[in-house]
C-alpha cells in the first residue's frame, strides 16, 4: 500500500537542469528515508542522494555533490532532486526508494533496506 512515484525525467543538453519529484504515500510514520538511485544500461545500480524527511538531512555521492540538491515538500510528502550542470554520464534511469526503518537500518544508500521503489524516470543528457 506504500506507493512511490517518480516524475520529472527527460532529455536535456549537457549543462542543463532537471528536477525530479518523488511522491511517497502510504506510510504512517512521518520520519522516512528517501533515496535516489540510478542505473544506466550495462552498469550497476548506484546510489545518488538521500534525505531524511523529518529533519531534511541529506547525503550525496561525490559524483553529484555540488550539482544535485535534494529537498522535501512536507505538505505533499514529496521529495525533489534538483539536478544542475548535468553531464552525459548522468544519463540513467533514476529510481526513488523509501523506507521508514531508520532506527533499525539508518538512512544510507543501501538498496536492500528500501522496501518501496518507484517505477523509475529516465534522464538523458546529450553532449
PDB file of C-alpha atoms in Angstrom:
ATOM      1  CA  UNK A   1       0.000   0.000   0.000  1.00  0.00           C
ATOM      2  CA  UNK A   2       3.045   2.213   0.074  1.00  0.00           C
ATOM      3  CA  UNK A   3       3.433   3.963  -3.221  1.00  0.00           C
ATOM      4  CA  UNK A   4       6.463   5.727  -4.584  1.00  0.00           C
ATOM      5  CA  UNK A   5       6.133   7.629  -7.826  1.00  0.00           C
ATOM      6  CA  UNK A   6       8.921   9.457  -9.619  1.00  0.00           C
ATOM      7  CA  UNK A   7       8.487  12.032 -12.306  1.00  0.00           C
ATOM      8  CA  UNK A   8      10.353  14.836 -13.972  1.00  0.00           C
ATOM      9  CA  UNK A   9      12.807  12.983 -16.148  1.00  0.00           C
ATOM     10  CA  UNK A  10      13.513  13.957 -19.693  1.00  0.00           C
ATOM     11  CA  UNK A  11      16.170  14.771 -22.220  1.00  0.00           C
ATOM     12  CA  UNK A  12      18.449  17.744 -21.811  1.00  0.00           C
ATOM     13  CA  UNK A  13      21.679  19.027 -23.212  1.00  0.00           C
ATOM     14  CA  UNK A  14      24.837  18.822 -21.157  1.00  0.00           C
ATOM     15  CA  UNK A  15      24.937  21.657 -18.675  1.00  0.00           C
ATOM     16  CA  UNK A  16      21.186  21.771 -18.394  1.00  0.00           C
ATOM     17  CA  UNK A  17      18.956  21.081 -15.445  1.00  0.00           C
ATOM     18  CA  UNK A  18      16.111  18.820 -14.462  1.00  0.00           C
ATOM     19  CA  UNK A  19      14.083  18.487 -11.310  1.00  0.00           C
ATOM     20  CA  UNK A  20      12.872  15.058 -10.344  1.00  0.00           C
ATOM     21  CA  UNK A  21       9.954  14.543  -7.999  1.00  0.00           C
ATOM     22  CA  UNK A  22       9.287  11.597  -5.728  1.00  0.00           C
ATOM     23  CA  UNK A  23       5.841  11.384  -4.194  1.00  0.00           C
ATOM     24  CA  UNK A  24       5.578   8.941  -1.307  1.00  0.00           C
ATOM     25  CA  UNK A  25       2.298   7.810   0.194  1.00  0.00           C
ATOM     26  CA  UNK A  26       1.016   5.081   2.475  1.00  0.00           C
ATOM     27  CA  UNK A  27       3.399   5.476   5.392  1.00  0.00           C
ATOM     28  CA  UNK A  28       2.060   6.207   8.852  1.00  0.00           C
ATOM     29  CA  UNK A  29       5.469   7.106  10.227  1.00  0.00           C
ATOM     30  CA  UNK A  30       6.476  10.601   9.326  1.00  0.00           C
ATOM     31  CA  UNK A  31      10.205  10.031   9.583  1.00  0.00           C
ATOM     32  CA  UNK A  32      11.285   8.363   6.388  1.00  0.00           C
ATOM     33  CA  UNK A  33      14.426   7.755   4.477  1.00  0.00           C
ATOM     34  CA  UNK A  34      14.010   8.596   0.825  1.00  0.00           C
ATOM     35  CA  UNK A  35      16.793   7.875  -1.599  1.00  0.00           C
ATOM     36  CA  UNK A  36      17.578   8.313  -5.245  1.00  0.00           C
ATOM     37  CA  UNK A  37      19.344   5.618  -7.195  1.00  0.00           C
ATOM     38  CA  UNK A  38      20.190   5.435 -10.849  1.00  0.00           C
ATOM     39  CA  UNK A  39      21.101   2.737 -13.290  1.00  0.00           C
ATOM     40  CA  UNK A  40      22.475   3.096 -16.768  1.00  0.00           C
ATOM     41  CA  UNK A  41      22.264   0.256 -19.294  1.00  0.00           C
ATOM     42  CA  UNK A  42      25.025  -2.241 -18.684  1.00  0.00           C
ATOM     43  CA  UNK A  43      26.005  -0.684 -15.387  1.00  0.00           C
ATOM     44  CA  UNK A  44      25.239  -1.484 -11.799  1.00  0.00           C
ATOM     45  CA  UNK A  45      22.704   0.468  -9.850  1.00  0.00           C
ATOM     46  CA  UNK A  46      24.309   3.239  -7.878  1.00  0.00           C
ATOM     47  CA  UNK A  47      23.134   5.476  -5.119  1.00  0.00           C
ATOM     48  CA  UNK A  48      22.843   9.164  -5.844  1.00  0.00           C
ATOM     49  CA  UNK A  49      21.357  11.028  -2.913  1.00  0.00           C
ATOM     50  CA  UNK A  50      19.135  10.633   0.100  1.00  0.00           C
ATOM     51  CA  UNK A  51      17.139  12.690   2.513  1.00  0.00           C
ATOM     52  CA  UNK A  52      15.636  12.025   5.918  1.00  0.00           C
ATOM     53  CA  UNK A  53      12.266  13.681   5.822  1.00  0.00           C
ATOM     54  CA  UNK A  54      11.923  14.740   9.454  1.00  0.00           C
ATOM     55  CA  UNK A  55      14.997  16.934   9.599  1.00  0.00           C
ATOM     56  CA  UNK A  56      15.856  17.226   5.894  1.00  0.00           C
ATOM     57  CA  UNK A  57      19.332  15.866   6.435  1.00  0.00           C
ATOM     58  CA  UNK A  58      20.851  14.920   3.109  1.00  0.00           C
ATOM     59  CA  UNK A  59      23.692  12.960   1.636  1.00  0.00           C
ATOM     60  CA  UNK A  60      25.157  12.964  -1.848  1.00  0.00           C
ATOM     61  CA  UNK A  61      27.678  10.789  -3.556  1.00  0.00           C
ATOM     62  CA  UNK A  62      30.802  12.561  -4.700  1.00  0.00           C
ATOM     63  CA  UNK A  63      29.932  12.367  -8.368  1.00  0.00           C
ATOM     64  CA  UNK A  64      26.876  14.577  -7.931  1.00  0.00           C
ATOM     65  CA  UNK A  65      27.873  16.653  -4.931  1.00  0.00           C
ATOM     66  CA  UNK A  66      27.559  20.330  -5.667  1.00  0.00           C
ATOM     67  CA  UNK A  67      25.348  19.697  -8.674  1.00  0.00           C
ATOM     68  CA  UNK A  68      22.363  17.833  -7.224  1.00  0.00           C
ATOM     69  CA  UNK A  69      20.229  19.010  -4.339  1.00  0.00           C
ATOM     70  CA  UNK A  70      17.562  17.033  -2.523  1.00  0.00           C
ATOM     71  CA  UNK A  71      14.745  18.786  -0.724  1.00  0.00           C
ATOM     72  CA  UNK A  72      11.305  17.988   0.561  1.00  0.00           C
ATOM     73  CA  UNK A  73       7.813  19.348   0.404  1.00  0.00           C
ATOM     74  CA  UNK A  74       6.389  18.382   3.783  1.00  0.00           C
ATOM     75  CA  UNK A  75       2.800  19.211   2.967  1.00  0.00           C
ATOM     76  CA  UNK A  76       2.741  16.980  -0.098  1.00  0.00           C
ATOM     77  CA  UNK A  77       5.169  14.370   1.228  1.00  0.00           C
ATOM     78  CA  UNK A  78       7.216  14.859  -1.876  1.00  0.00           C
ATOM     79  CA  UNK A  79      10.957  14.860  -2.306  1.00  0.00           C
ATOM     80  CA  UNK A  80      12.676  16.718  -5.088  1.00  0.00           C
ATOM     81  CA  UNK A  81      16.027  16.184  -6.674  1.00  0.00           C
ATOM     82  CA  UNK A  82      17.253  19.297  -8.408  1.00  0.00           C
ATOM     83  CA  UNK A  83      19.896  18.310 -10.913  1.00  0.00           C
ATOM     84  CA  UNK A  84      22.050  21.075 -12.311  1.00  0.00           C
ATOM     85  CA  UNK A  85      25.070  21.077 -14.583  1.00  0.00           C
ATOM     86  CA  UNK A  86      24.038  17.741 -15.968  1.00  0.00           C
ATOM     87  CA  UNK A  87      26.626  15.624 -17.702  1.00  0.00           C
ATOM     88  CA  UNK A  88      26.233  12.810 -20.219  1.00  0.00           C
ATOM     89  CA  UNK A  89      27.395  10.386 -17.553  1.00  0.00           C
ATOM     90  CA  UNK A  90      24.312  11.310 -15.546  1.00  0.00           C
ATOM     91  CA  UNK A  91      22.213   9.551 -18.159  1.00  0.00           C
ATOM     92  CA  UNK A  92      20.343   6.743 -16.440  1.00  0.00           C
ATOM     93  CA  UNK A  93      17.031   5.545 -15.190  1.00  0.00           C
ATOM     94  CA  UNK A  94      16.500   7.256 -11.874  1.00  0.00           C
ATOM     95  CA  UNK A  95      14.616   5.495  -9.119  1.00  0.00           C
ATOM     96  CA  UNK A  96      13.225   6.794  -5.895  1.00  0.00           C
ATOM     97  CA  UNK A  97      13.102   4.444  -2.928  1.00  0.00           C
ATOM     98  CA  UNK A  98      11.737   4.800   0.579  1.00  0.00           C
ATOM     99  CA  UNK A  99      11.647   3.118   3.952  1.00  0.00           C
ATOM    100  CA  UNK A 100      10.662   4.029   7.488  1.00  0.00           C
ATOM    101  CA  UNK A 101      13.025   1.751   9.400  1.00  0.00           C
ATOM    102  CA  UNK A 102      15.594   4.388  10.146  1.00  0.00           C
ATOM    103  CA  UNK A 103      16.180   3.257  13.708  1.00  0.00           C
ATOM    104  CA  UNK A 104      16.949  -0.256  12.532  1.00  0.00           C
ATOM    105  CA  UNK A 105      18.813   0.460   9.314  1.00  0.00           C
ATOM    106  CA  UNK A 106      19.718   4.098   9.385  1.00  0.00           C
ATOM    107  CA  UNK A 107      19.371   6.144   6.261  1.00  0.00           C
ATOM    108  CA  UNK A 108      22.038   5.140   3.808  1.00  0.00           C
ATOM    109  CA  UNK A 109      22.282   4.303   0.132  1.00  0.00           C
ATOM    110  CA  UNK A 110      21.895   0.577   0.633  1.00  0.00           C
ATOM    111  CA  UNK A 111      19.313  -0.832  -1.815  1.00  0.00           C
ATOM    112  CA  UNK A 112      18.306  -3.919   0.220  1.00  0.00           C
ATOM    113  CA  UNK A 113      16.867  -1.863   3.075  1.00  0.00           C
ATOM    114  CA  UNK A 114      14.454   0.017   0.836  1.00  0.00           C
ATOM    115  CA  UNK A 115      11.156  -1.799   0.672  1.00  0.00           C
ATOM    116  CA  UNK A 116       9.358   0.562  -1.661  1.00  0.00           C
ATOM    117  CA  UNK A 117      10.572   1.647  -5.062  1.00  0.00           C
ATOM    118  CA  UNK A 118       9.176   3.810  -7.755  1.00  0.00           C
ATOM    119  CA  UNK A 119       8.864   2.844 -11.377  1.00  0.00           C
ATOM    120  CA  UNK A 120      11.762   4.977 -12.499  1.00  0.00           C
ATOM    121  CA  UNK A 121      12.076   8.054 -14.634  1.00  0.00           C
ATOM    122  CA  UNK A 122      14.534   8.334 -17.485  1.00  0.00           C
ATOM    123  CA  UNK A 123      17.122  11.078 -17.576  1.00  0.00           C
ATOM    124  CA  UNK A 124      19.063  11.512 -20.780  1.00  0.00           C
ATOM    125  CA  UNK A 125      21.825  14.067 -21.115  1.00  0.00           C
ATOM    126  CA  UNK A 126      23.265  14.683 -24.542  1.00  0.00           C
ATOM    127  CA  UNK A 127      26.568  16.303 -25.371  1.00  0.00           C
TER     128      UNK A 127
END
